Amino acid sequence: MLSAFILLAVSCKNGGTKTTASGTDTPDRAGLIAPRHAEGFRVRYTDAGCLVDIQDPQRGEKESFHFLLVPRGTKPAQVPAGYTPLEVPVERVVCMTSLQLSNFICLDELDRVAGVTSTRHLFNPDMKERLADGRTRMIGIEGNFDSEVILALDPDVILISPFKRGGYEALRGVDIPLVPHLGYQEATPLGQAEWIKFVGLLCGEEEKANRIFDEIEARYNALKALTANVAERPVVLSGELHGGNWYVGGGRSFLAQIFRDAGGEYFLPDDTNAGGLNLDFETVYSQTANAQYWRIVNSYNGTFSYDALQAEDARYADLNAFKNKGVIYCNMREKPFYESMPVQPDVVLADLIHIFHPELLPADYQPVFYELLP
């Protein structure tokens, strides 16, 4: 049974929750959307149309965004106050992040992606081909977007990350709807993955998105159940020093949750932040005396090793996880981490369980993203 879950986990081409307009579950309405884990968007079906409310899942008091989705080619009879009409399915979209792009890849909807930003860590062969032949265009990088290219693409919407420093203010003058995709703000792996339903709404592929997410959720929960009663839960550190600061996720962050679900404990168990924190080395060191593992994701040019890590900062060698060869590593130059991870939290979870509690998975399990650094 478990082997079947793991084998299914690498596929992302299947796809539901079934809901009524009031938001309650029903067994026969696969084409309606009702998020169960995501805190950043809500969907209501009304006589006016499908109302989508988007807000920061970490700070609900921040700016919120409201859209009325109407069938393409139609005009709404009434538009509720504060809502922006948006025709769906969208035909041409600009994606600003790998997380957004991961949803279109998983839904097999790359035909709708007219523009993207950085391709530094792009692995998908279909998207590479589209960029090469001009079906998809580069629109510049965050903070330096090419407005002329964007206007020439004539997109229906531009997906943005409004609470990042991305230079989005410059786009407000192009008269194209800016639609927030806040999956990156979700505090749980399934919450982040559930934004595929939001993109399913935009693409007119609600049933497929529901089906895909249901399968992701089932595999994730089956794996999570394996660690429910583990006796020993190793402590895990994450991140590296950059410019004198150690950026880490808070104790209620996405990372902290997936470490717990994998049968581990985050090194900041009492912290209540869902977002990121900047700590100095001394603070991190004082909190990691018992940390058995240290998770690192970077884009190292060459073969990453303990020697290379120590060369970056000699103090790293003082960390318990370094001394005991407990570095969990993913090189983004070699693996499609941000392009695939958002819609494969079950695969990430399996990798971590394989490291923390290898006896719980089949002996022949092959890691996809994370491995112990040799």
XYZ file of C-alpha atoms in Angstrom:
374
model
C 0.000 0.000 0.000
C 2.685 2.488 1.008
C 4.802 1.682 -2.050
C 1.829 2.564 -4.235
C 1.510 5.943 -2.537
C 5.191 6.692 -3.077
C 5.114 5.658 -6.722
C 2.088 7.849 -7.334
C 3.755 10.776 -5.632
C 6.039 11.623 -8.543
C 3.117 12.052 -10.938
C 1.197 15.323 -11.235
C -1.086 14.799 -14.177
C -4.218 13.512 -12.525
C -6.487 15.508 -10.520
C -11.120 17.027 -6.336
C -13.047 18.293 -3.618
C -16.721 18.486 -4.169
C -18.576 21.410 -2.648
C -21.832 23.243 -2.761
C -22.140 26.976 -3.216
C -22.442 27.318 0.531
C -19.080 25.618 1.010
C -20.256 22.299 2.451
C -18.960 19.031 1.069
C -21.134 16.982 -1.246
C -20.281 13.783 -3.158
C -21.298 14.924 -6.643
C -20.107 18.503 -7.264
C -16.523 17.900 -8.382
C -16.417 21.099 -10.428
C -16.718 23.491 -7.478
C -13.820 24.747 -5.371
C -13.641 24.967 -1.569
C -10.158 25.090 0.001
C -9.686 22.897 3.072
C -6.105 23.791 4.015
C -5.220 27.036 2.226
C -5.856 30.156 4.300
C -5.077 32.676 1.563
C -8.138 32.387 -0.664
C -11.851 31.773 -0.290
C -14.428 30.947 -2.958
C -18.156 31.673 -2.910
C -20.668 30.795 -5.618
C -23.422 33.413 -5.913
C -26.018 34.627 -8.388
C -23.523 37.309 -9.488
C -20.879 34.675 -10.249
C -17.921 33.069 -8.527
C -16.472 35.399 -5.887
C -12.809 34.904 -4.946
C -11.363 36.651 -1.893
C -7.586 36.676 -1.452
C -5.753 37.728 1.690
C -2.375 37.192 3.321
C -2.723 33.897 5.244
C -0.116 35.089 7.747
C -1.500 38.575 8.359
C -5.188 38.803 7.612
C -5.279 42.518 8.416
C -3.138 43.339 5.365
C -4.574 44.426 2.021
C -7.091 41.974 0.567
C -8.078 41.393 -3.063
C -11.476 40.523 -4.503
C -12.436 39.165 -7.922
C -15.678 38.215 -9.631
C -15.042 35.364 -12.066
C -17.404 35.335 -15.028
C -17.500 33.126 -18.143
C -15.283 34.419 -20.940
C -17.146 36.604 -23.408
C -19.903 37.573 -20.989
C -20.567 40.709 -18.998
C -21.715 40.398 -15.385
C -25.236 41.624 -14.696
C -23.997 43.049 -11.411
C -20.609 43.488 -9.819
C -20.515 43.444 -6.011
C -18.841 46.479 -4.476
C -15.095 46.074 -4.166
C -14.829 43.238 -6.709
C -12.942 43.291 -10.013
C -14.553 41.293 -12.858
C -12.274 38.684 -14.399
C -13.182 36.587 -17.432
C -12.348 32.892 -17.184
C -10.891 30.700 -18.393
C -7.911 32.982 -18.824
C -6.074 32.402 -22.083
C -2.768 34.211 -21.529
C -1.049 34.510 -18.143
C 2.251 35.925 -16.892
C 3.823 33.932 -14.046
C 6.214 35.707 -11.694
C 7.438 32.755 -9.606
C 8.347 29.087 -9.882
C 5.580 28.289 -7.404
C 2.979 29.791 -9.724
C 4.482 27.998 -12.705
C 4.396 24.679 -10.811
C 0.586 24.847 -10.757
C 0.365 25.271 -14.531
C 2.863 22.448 -15.076
C 0.911 20.135 -12.782
C -2.397 20.978 -14.488
C -0.798 20.509 -17.940
C -1.816 24.081 -18.809
C 1.450 25.579 -20.072
C -0.307 26.706 -23.264
C -1.757 29.512 -21.130
C 1.621 30.772 -19.856
C 2.584 33.680 -22.110
C 5.377 35.129 -19.967
C 7.699 34.236 -17.095
C 10.421 35.952 -15.115
C 13.704 34.266 -14.199
C 14.496 30.892 -15.780
C 17.560 30.354 -13.585
C 16.268 27.104 -12.109
C 13.938 26.002 -14.908
C 13.910 22.262 -15.636
C 10.602 21.574 -17.378
C 11.451 20.579 -20.984
C 8.113 21.779 -22.367
C 8.586 25.266 -20.931
C 12.191 25.375 -22.139
C 10.965 24.575 -25.650
C 8.302 27.262 -25.445
C 10.871 29.854 -24.423
C 13.181 28.761 -27.231
C 10.541 29.076 -29.951
C 8.934 32.231 -28.556
C 5.566 30.849 -27.467
C 6.501 32.047 -23.970
C 8.556 35.186 -23.406
C 10.848 36.420 -20.662
C 9.507 39.642 -19.145
C 12.592 40.587 -17.117
C 13.374 40.050 -13.462
C 11.769 41.270 -10.254
C 12.297 44.993 -9.899
C 13.161 45.381 -13.589
C 10.195 44.207 -15.632
C 9.962 45.069 -19.323
C 6.568 46.765 -19.642
C 6.783 46.827 -23.455
C 7.217 43.048 -23.606
C 4.355 42.563 -21.162
C 2.018 44.782 -23.200
C 3.004 42.970 -26.407
C 2.072 39.655 -24.798
C -1.428 41.015 -24.116
C -1.983 38.772 -21.070
C -5.379 38.403 -19.427
C -3.799 38.473 -15.959
C -0.421 38.845 -14.295
C 0.062 36.644 -11.243
C 1.993 38.512 -8.571
C 3.405 38.056 -5.070
C 2.313 41.419 -3.642
C 3.957 41.148 -0.245
C 7.412 40.533 -1.696
C 9.744 43.280 -2.864
C 9.157 42.565 -6.514
C 8.791 45.939 -8.193
C 5.097 45.305 -8.816
C 4.153 48.960 -8.466
C 5.615 49.545 -11.929
C 3.055 47.084 -13.346
C 0.011 48.892 -12.024
C 0.119 51.247 -15.003
C -0.106 48.568 -17.705
C -3.892 48.181 -17.262
C -3.731 44.397 -16.899
C -5.328 42.713 -13.860
C -2.734 41.899 -11.201
C -3.913 38.758 -9.415
C -2.111 37.705 -6.217
C -0.960 34.109 -5.836
C -0.108 33.755 -2.143
C 0.810 30.092 -1.947
C 4.250 31.099 -0.699
C 2.631 32.612 2.411
C 0.866 29.431 3.492
C 2.076 27.888 6.751
C 1.374 24.258 5.833
C 2.533 22.061 2.948
C -1.022 21.094 1.998
C -2.100 24.726 2.231
C 0.561 25.688 -0.285
C -0.277 22.784 -2.592
C -3.975 23.657 -2.506
C -3.349 26.821 -4.518
C -3.513 24.525 -7.527
C -7.281 24.841 -7.036
C -6.990 28.618 -7.407
C -5.159 28.213 -10.717
C -7.712 25.564 -11.673
C -10.394 28.234 -11.246
C -8.523 30.617 -13.533
C -8.026 27.923 -16.179
C -11.548 26.522 -16.052
C -10.124 23.217 -14.810
C -11.745 23.013 -11.393
C -12.523 19.313 -11.541
C -8.996 18.389 -12.586
C -7.479 20.622 -9.893
C -9.735 19.095 -7.238
C -8.813 15.585 -8.340
C -5.081 16.325 -8.352
C -5.188 17.899 -4.910
C -7.238 15.061 -3.433
C -4.539 12.642 -4.559
C -1.746 14.836 -3.154
C -3.600 15.103 0.158
C -4.240 11.354 0.369
C -0.594 10.474 -0.234
C 0.618 13.136 2.200
C -1.702 12.021 4.979
C -0.838 8.346 4.463
C 2.850 9.168 4.881
C 2.213 11.490 7.825
C 0.322 8.701 9.601
C 3.470 6.552 9.561
C 5.220 8.936 11.965
C 2.314 9.546 14.344
C 3.714 7.321 17.061
C 7.476 7.493 16.555
C 9.294 7.525 19.891
C 12.323 9.586 18.867
C 11.842 12.827 16.967
C 15.148 14.342 15.789
C 15.658 18.097 16.024
C 16.207 19.873 12.683
C 17.913 23.183 11.846
C 17.416 24.980 8.524
C 19.102 27.704 6.461
C 22.530 29.321 6.166
C 24.226 32.605 6.963
C 23.859 35.346 4.346
C 25.296 38.786 4.939
C 25.776 38.077 8.610
C 22.175 36.957 9.178
C 20.722 33.474 9.365
C 17.299 33.516 7.726
C 15.011 30.788 9.077
C 11.348 29.949 8.971
C 9.437 30.581 12.174
C 8.234 27.881 14.516
C 4.810 27.795 12.845
C 6.129 27.949 9.293
C 5.718 25.645 6.319
C 9.125 24.078 7.049
C 8.479 23.553 10.737
C 5.225 21.777 9.890
C 6.700 19.399 7.338
C 9.541 18.505 9.731
C 6.943 17.654 12.380
C 4.872 15.643 9.915
C 8.014 13.693 8.989
C 8.558 12.704 12.609
C 11.037 15.423 13.533
C 11.039 18.595 15.609
C 11.994 22.085 14.483
C 14.809 23.766 16.381
C 12.513 26.660 17.368
C 9.664 24.731 19.021
C 8.323 27.651 21.053
C 8.427 30.279 18.308
C 4.981 31.347 17.109
C 5.938 33.048 13.816
C 4.623 31.627 10.553
C 6.932 33.806 8.467
C 10.700 34.156 8.379
C 13.160 35.351 11.008
C 16.640 36.836 10.791
C 18.910 35.471 13.529
C 22.611 35.875 14.229
C 24.931 32.875 14.399
C 25.179 32.960 18.185
C 21.396 32.705 18.554
C 21.214 29.812 16.131
C 24.131 28.059 17.821
C 22.554 28.378 21.253
C 19.331 26.791 19.959
C 20.928 23.869 18.111
C 22.975 22.033 20.722
C 20.808 18.950 20.196
C 19.972 19.383 16.504
C 20.766 16.144 14.700
C 19.989 17.427 11.211
C 20.556 20.611 9.235
C 18.539 21.248 6.077
C 20.199 23.281 3.289
C 18.832 24.232 -0.145
C 21.133 26.244 -2.399
C 22.471 26.451 -5.946
C 26.112 25.569 -5.367
C 28.255 25.553 -8.491
C 30.185 22.322 -8.180
C 30.131 19.463 -5.718
C 28.789 20.597 -2.372
C 30.529 18.996 0.601
C 31.271 19.457 4.273
C 34.592 21.022 3.305
C 32.807 23.487 1.025
C 30.344 24.298 3.797
C 33.122 24.907 6.310
C 34.950 27.089 3.800
C 31.918 29.392 3.699
C 32.083 29.936 7.465
C 34.430 28.071 9.803
C 31.883 28.314 12.629
C 29.608 25.872 10.812
C 31.933 23.082 11.936
C 30.884 23.764 15.533
C 27.280 22.815 14.875
C 26.216 19.405 16.144
C 24.576 18.452 12.829
C 27.828 19.245 11.005
C 29.933 17.214 13.424
C 27.641 14.210 13.090
C 27.259 14.461 9.289
C 23.575 15.263 9.462
C 23.296 17.829 6.647
C 20.164 17.328 4.508
C 20.883 18.822 1.104
C 19.191 19.813 -2.152
C 21.069 21.554 -4.976
C 18.678 23.632 -7.083
C 21.102 23.478 -10.003
C 20.475 19.745 -10.188
C 16.888 19.283 -8.989
C 13.652 21.144 -9.856
C 12.977 22.033 -6.234
C 10.928 25.236 -6.481
C 9.436 24.194 -9.801
C 8.037 20.913 -8.428
C 8.076 20.977 -4.619
C 4.964 23.193 -4.182
C 2.737 20.542 -5.767
C 4.684 17.562 -4.425
C 4.704 18.022 -0.637
C 4.116 14.294 -0.329
C 7.400 13.603 -2.132
C 9.268 16.060 0.105
C 7.675 14.420 3.141
C 8.756 10.970 1.974
C 12.342 12.205 1.494
C 12.429 13.544 5.051
C 10.883 10.400 6.540
C 13.505 8.387 4.660
C 16.190 10.405 6.471
C 14.609 10.656 9.928
C 12.999 7.217 10.124
C 14.233 5.043 7.232
C 12.667 1.933 8.731
C 9.202 3.326 7.923
C 9.710 3.300 4.138
C 10.599 0.522 1.695
C 14.305 -0.341 1.703
C 14.603 0.587 -1.980
C 13.143 4.095 -1.595
C 15.010 6.584 -3.809
C 15.055 10.241 -2.623
C 13.792 12.838 -5.086
C 14.758 16.197 -3.569
C 16.563 15.742 -0.235
C 19.488 13.466 0.582
C 22.026 13.327 3.363
C 25.192 15.079 2.235
C 27.894 12.404 1.771
